[in-house]
Short mmCIF file of C-alpha atoms and ligand atoms in Angstrom, two decimals:
data_model
loop_
_atom_site.label_atom_id
_atom_site.label_comp_id
_atom_site.label_asym_id
_atom_site.label_seq_id
_atom_site.Cartn_x
_atom_site.Cartn_y
_atom_site.Cartn_z
CA MET F 1 16.54 -9.44 2.26
CA ARG F 2 13.59 -7.59 2.41
CA LYS F 3 14.16 -3.86 2.55
CA PRO F 4 11.50 -1.90 4.84
CA PHE F 5 9.04 0.04 3.58
CA VAL F 6 7.35 2.62 5.31
CA ALA F 7 4.78 4.61 2.81
CA GLY F 8 2.40 7.16 3.63
CA ASN F 9 -1.34 7.35 1.88
CA TRP F 10 -2.56 11.60 2.35
CA LYS F 11 -6.40 10.09 1.09
CA LEU F 12 -8.70 13.14 0.36
CA ASN F 13 -6.79 15.04 2.40
CA THR F 14 -3.83 18.63 1.79
CA ASP F 15 -4.15 20.80 -0.64
CA SER F 16 -1.41 22.62 -3.15
CA HIS F 17 1.09 24.25 -0.33
CA LEU F 18 0.75 21.52 2.70
CA SER F 19 1.42 18.79 -0.32
CA VAL F 20 4.83 21.31 -0.84
CA ALA F 21 5.55 21.45 2.52
CA LEU F 22 4.85 17.65 3.22
CA ALA F 23 6.72 16.84 0.63
CA LYS F 24 9.69 18.57 1.98
CA ALA F 25 9.59 18.01 5.16
CA VAL F 26 9.40 14.06 4.71
CA ALA F 27 12.78 13.95 2.25
CA ALA F 28 14.40 16.30 5.20
CA GLY F 29 13.31 14.44 7.73
CA SER F 30 14.35 11.18 6.11
CA ALA F 31 17.58 11.39 3.88
CA ASP F 32 19.80 9.75 6.68
CA LEU F 33 17.55 6.45 6.24
CA ALA F 34 15.04 6.84 2.73
CA GLY F 35 16.61 4.51 -0.02
CA ASP F 36 19.41 2.33 1.30
CA ARG F 37 17.73 1.59 4.14
CA VAL F 38 14.17 2.12 3.65
CA SER F 39 11.97 2.50 0.68
CA VAL F 40 9.52 5.91 1.47
CA ALA F 41 7.15 6.64 -0.82
CA VAL F 42 4.46 9.87 -0.27
CA ILE F 43 0.85 9.01 -1.91
CA PRO F 44 -0.66 12.51 -2.15
CA PRO F 45 -4.07 13.03 -3.60
CA PHE F 46 -3.95 12.92 -7.82
CA VAL F 47 -3.80 16.73 -8.69
CA TYR F 48 -0.68 17.45 -5.77
CA LEU F 49 1.34 14.53 -7.41
CA GLN F 50 3.11 17.28 -10.13
CA ALA F 51 4.52 18.83 -7.95
CA VAL F 52 4.87 16.73 -4.63
CA ALA F 53 7.02 14.77 -6.93
CA LYS F 54 8.81 18.27 -8.11
CA ALA F 55 9.27 18.86 -4.50
CA VAL F 56 11.30 15.14 -3.23
CA SER F 57 12.59 15.37 -6.70
CA SER F 58 16.72 15.28 -5.28
CA SER F 59 15.19 13.03 -2.36
CA ALA F 60 15.05 9.63 -1.81
CA VAL F 61 11.11 9.75 -1.05
CA ALA F 62 9.18 8.25 -3.93
CA VAL F 63 6.08 9.22 -4.85
CA GLY F 64 2.31 7.19 -5.79
CA ALA F 65 -0.71 7.49 -6.28
CA GLN F 66 -4.12 6.53 -4.92
CA ASP F 67 -6.22 4.58 -7.77
CA VAL F 68 -5.52 4.38 -11.66
CA TYR F 69 -7.49 2.62 -14.70
CA PHE F 70 -6.72 0.27 -16.33
CA GLU F 71 -7.44 1.65 -19.97
CA PRO F 72 -4.49 3.71 -21.59
CA LYS F 73 -7.29 6.43 -23.02
CA GLY F 74 -10.34 7.39 -24.14
CA ALA F 75 -13.92 7.79 -23.30
CA PHE F 76 -13.24 6.75 -19.30
CA THR F 77 -13.98 10.83 -18.39
CA GLY F 78 -12.46 11.31 -14.88
CA GLU F 79 -9.54 8.63 -15.04
CA ILE F 80 -6.23 8.44 -15.51
CA SER F 81 -3.38 5.96 -17.02
CA PRO F 82 -1.03 3.99 -15.75
CA ALA F 83 0.90 6.52 -18.48
CA MET F 84 -0.62 9.23 -17.04
CA LEU F 85 0.77 8.68 -13.79
CA LYS F 86 4.08 7.81 -14.98
CA ASP F 87 4.82 11.63 -16.73
CA VAL F 88 4.47 13.26 -13.31
CA GLY F 89 7.03 10.57 -11.59
CA CYS F 90 5.26 8.33 -9.97
CA THR F 91 6.32 5.32 -8.62
CA TYR F 92 4.03 3.39 -7.11
CA VAL F 93 0.11 3.48 -7.34
CA LEU F 94 -2.06 1.65 -4.86
CA CYS F 95 -4.91 -0.54 -6.36
CA GLY F 96 -8.04 -1.79 -4.33
CA HIS F 97 -7.79 0.41 -1.28
CA SER F 98 -10.91 -0.85 1.15
CA GLU F 99 -12.04 3.18 0.86
CA ARG F 100 -11.96 2.33 -2.91
CA ARG F 101 -13.36 -1.20 -2.03
CA HIS F 102 -16.10 -0.82 0.44
CA VAL F 103 -16.19 3.16 -0.24
CA ILE F 104 -16.58 3.67 -4.22
CA ARG F 105 -17.59 0.02 -4.88
CA GLU F 106 -14.41 -1.52 -6.62
CA SER F 107 -15.55 -4.87 -7.62
CA ASP F 108 -12.46 -7.52 -7.56
CA GLU F 109 -12.36 -7.96 -10.89
CA LEU F 110 -11.97 -4.23 -11.68
CA VAL F 111 -8.62 -3.74 -8.94
CA GLY F 112 -7.08 -6.67 -10.58
CA LYS F 113 -6.60 -5.15 -13.88
CA LYS F 114 -5.53 -2.14 -12.99
CA VAL F 115 -3.03 -3.91 -11.11
CA THR F 116 -2.40 -5.58 -13.69
CA ALA F 117 -2.30 -2.13 -16.31
CA ALA F 118 -0.24 -0.48 -13.16
CA ILE F 119 2.87 -2.84 -14.60
CA HIS F 120 2.04 -2.85 -17.72
CA GLY F 121 2.27 0.89 -17.86
CA GLY F 122 5.89 0.27 -15.58
CA LEU F 123 3.87 1.66 -12.11
CA LEU F 124 4.61 -0.58 -8.66
CA PRO F 125 1.62 -1.19 -7.77
CA ILE F 126 0.73 -2.02 -4.26
CA LEU F 127 -2.52 -3.62 -3.75
CA CYS F 128 -4.27 -3.62 -0.43
CA VAL F 129 -5.79 -7.05 1.14
CA GLY F 130 -7.95 -7.19 3.60
CA GLU F 131 -11.11 -8.29 6.22
CA LEU F 132 -14.37 -6.36 7.19
CA LEU F 133 -15.04 -6.33 10.75
CA GLU F 134 -17.68 -9.06 10.54
CA GLU F 135 -16.05 -11.27 8.21
CA ARG F 136 -13.48 -11.53 11.26
CA ASP F 137 -15.40 -11.72 13.55
CA GLY F 138 -17.48 -14.01 11.32
CA GLY F 139 -15.13 -16.05 10.62
CA LYS F 140 -13.60 -15.18 7.29
CA MET F 141 -10.65 -13.97 7.30
CA GLU F 142 -8.96 -16.06 5.61
CA GLN F 143 -11.17 -16.66 3.04
CA VAL F 144 -11.78 -13.01 2.14
CA VAL F 145 -7.75 -12.53 1.94
CA GLU F 146 -6.72 -14.99 0.18
CA ARG F 147 -10.01 -13.62 -2.30
CA HIS F 148 -8.40 -10.66 -3.05
CA LEU F 149 -4.84 -12.14 -3.45
CA TRP F 150 -5.93 -14.18 -6.44
CA THR F 151 -8.36 -11.71 -7.91
CA GLY F 152 -5.92 -8.74 -7.71
CA LEU F 153 -3.34 -11.08 -9.26
CA ALA F 154 -5.60 -12.60 -11.49
CA GLY F 155 -2.81 -13.29 -14.70
CA LEU F 156 0.46 -12.23 -13.04
CA ASP F 157 3.13 -14.48 -14.20
CA VAL F 158 6.85 -14.58 -11.46
CA GLU F 159 8.70 -11.45 -13.70
CA LYS F 160 4.94 -9.53 -12.74
CA MET F 161 4.43 -10.79 -9.77
CA SER F 162 8.03 -9.21 -8.49
CA ALA F 163 6.75 -6.00 -9.71
CA VAL F 164 3.95 -5.49 -6.69
CA THR F 165 4.27 -4.74 -3.11
CA ILE F 166 1.15 -6.47 -1.28
CA ALA F 167 0.03 -4.65 1.68
CA TYR F 168 -2.65 -5.83 4.68
CA GLU F 169 -4.90 -3.74 5.52
CA PRO F 170 -7.12 -5.06 7.96
CA VAL F 171 -10.93 -3.27 7.20
CA TRP F 172 -11.65 -2.79 12.01
CA ALA F 173 -8.08 -1.34 12.02
CA ILE F 174 -8.12 1.64 9.65
CA GLY F 175 -8.95 5.74 10.59
CA THR F 176 -9.90 4.12 13.54
CA GLY F 177 -7.53 3.13 16.35
CA ARG F 178 -7.58 0.16 16.50
CA THR F 179 -4.93 -1.60 15.49
CA ALA F 180 -4.16 -4.64 14.78
CA THR F 181 -2.06 -6.54 17.64
CA PRO F 182 1.39 -7.37 16.70
CA GLN F 183 0.86 -10.78 16.97
CA GLN F 184 -2.96 -10.84 14.87
CA ALA F 185 -0.89 -9.35 12.28
CA GLN F 186 2.36 -11.68 11.51
CA GLU F 187 -0.55 -13.95 11.40
CA VAL F 188 -2.49 -12.88 8.69
CA HIS F 189 1.66 -11.70 7.07
CA GLN F 190 2.03 -15.31 7.48
CA PHE F 191 -0.77 -16.68 5.91
CA ILE F 192 -0.30 -14.48 3.73
CA ARG F 193 3.60 -15.31 2.14
CA GLY F 194 2.61 -19.52 2.60
CA LEU F 195 -0.91 -18.48 -0.58
CA LEU F 196 2.33 -16.52 -1.99
CA ALA F 197 4.66 -19.86 -2.01
CA LYS F 198 2.01 -21.57 -3.11
CA MET F 199 1.43 -18.94 -6.31
CA TYR F 200 4.56 -17.77 -7.29
CA GLY F 201 7.32 -20.39 -5.40
CA LYS F 202 8.23 -20.20 -2.14
CA ASP F 203 11.78 -18.18 -3.74
CA LEU F 204 9.91 -14.96 -5.17
CA ALA F 205 7.23 -15.86 -1.73
CA ALA F 206 10.48 -14.58 -0.02
CA GLU F 207 11.22 -11.51 -1.99
CA ILE F 208 8.02 -10.22 -2.12
CA ARG F 209 7.68 -7.01 0.58
CA ILE F 210 4.08 -7.38 2.58
CA LEU F 211 3.24 -3.60 4.25
CA TYR F 212 0.45 -3.87 7.66
CA GLY F 213 -2.21 -0.89 7.61
CA GLY F 214 -4.83 0.12 9.67
CA SER F 215 -3.95 3.00 12.47
CA VAL F 216 0.30 3.16 13.06
CA LYS F 217 1.36 5.26 14.79
CA PRO F 218 4.75 6.34 16.41
CA ASP F 219 4.43 3.67 19.39
CA ASN F 220 2.81 1.18 17.48
CA ALA F 221 5.61 0.85 14.63
CA LYS F 222 8.20 -1.15 16.31
CA GLU F 223 6.50 -3.22 17.83
CA LEU F 224 5.13 -3.94 14.51
CA MET F 225 8.36 -4.02 12.32
CA ALA F 226 9.20 -6.83 15.08
CA GLN F 227 6.95 -9.42 13.41
CA ALA F 228 9.25 -11.50 10.88
CA ASP F 229 6.04 -11.26 8.06
CA VAL F 230 5.65 -7.20 8.71
CA ASP F 231 8.33 -5.81 6.14
CA GLY F 232 7.15 -2.45 6.24
CA LEU F 233 4.32 0.51 7.15
CA LEU F 234 0.99 1.81 5.12
CA VAL F 235 0.24 4.79 6.70
CA GLY F 236 -2.73 6.69 6.41
CA GLY F 237 -3.61 9.99 9.58
CA ALA F 238 -0.18 9.78 10.79
CA SER F 239 1.62 10.21 7.64
CA LEU F 240 0.39 14.00 7.83
CA LYS F 241 2.71 14.77 10.31
CA ALA F 242 5.51 14.87 9.25
CA ASP F 243 7.08 14.43 12.69
CA ASP F 244 4.55 11.42 13.19
CA PHE F 245 5.88 9.90 9.77
CA VAL F 246 9.52 10.70 10.02
CA LYS F 247 8.48 8.80 13.41
CA ILE F 248 7.97 5.90 11.93
CA ILE F 249 10.19 5.64 9.19
CA HIS F 250 13.27 6.11 11.83
CA ALA F 251 11.43 3.24 13.76
CA SER F 252 11.30 0.73 10.97
CA VAL F 253 14.79 -0.53 10.43
P1 PGA B 1 -5.11 4.47 8.78
O1 PGA B 1 -5.34 4.59 7.54
O2 PGA B 1 -2.79 4.64 9.30
O3 PGA B 1 -5.13 6.70 9.06
O4 PGA B 1 -5.62 3.91 9.45
C1 PGA B 1 -4.88 3.21 6.35
C2 PGA B 1 -4.58 3.20 5.28
O5 PGA B 1 -5.15 3.43 4.85
O6 PGA B 1 -3.94 3.10 4.38
#
């Protein structure tokens, strides 16, 4: 059985005080479930990773980074390597979040290199995939999701693939208050699992967790999680309020 996984992507928010307070509140509020019944991760900005990792160190809450570079070291001003993220206590890393694809203009190939480098560096990547509104309206949703998967997972064998989590985040649902309906989410998640089965075989596809992201709130979490192929939630805005995030964690089991 796939254990539910709830991750909070703080994006470009919080400060040194707030990040630690939020992390501690999440650890305290999820102590009854985190670890055994649900995997929980918080994903703060780079500069607060170390402090947040320390704040949750005696809990089952894991820490993730919002991005990573694919080179291990050298003249790459402003970039952060997988080893650096491990060094400050990261377990997970987001790769190809839609804001990086569409605002920062990361290419599919770059995202794929990051996924591979993250695994080589001992991190667990969360590969984000998902279509823009015009792509959905133009009937291209499946094509885009398939391209994100093929390029994001390029070169990964079955063993490496078992380290990966997929997050389906329709771009039109992120930060817009317009959540995909549970049925829309299930339809795409099922499609993704089918593709993973073709790429890696049915057994592995049945083990890979596929998270939904996009305007997840305490009041829609349960219905989304009730879908057969929705294994967890990647939460943006609602993860900045400890109470809301804790409610979402409780709704996920
Ligand atoms: P949101 O963001 O929950 O604020 O829509 C989700 C995400 O971008 O991961």
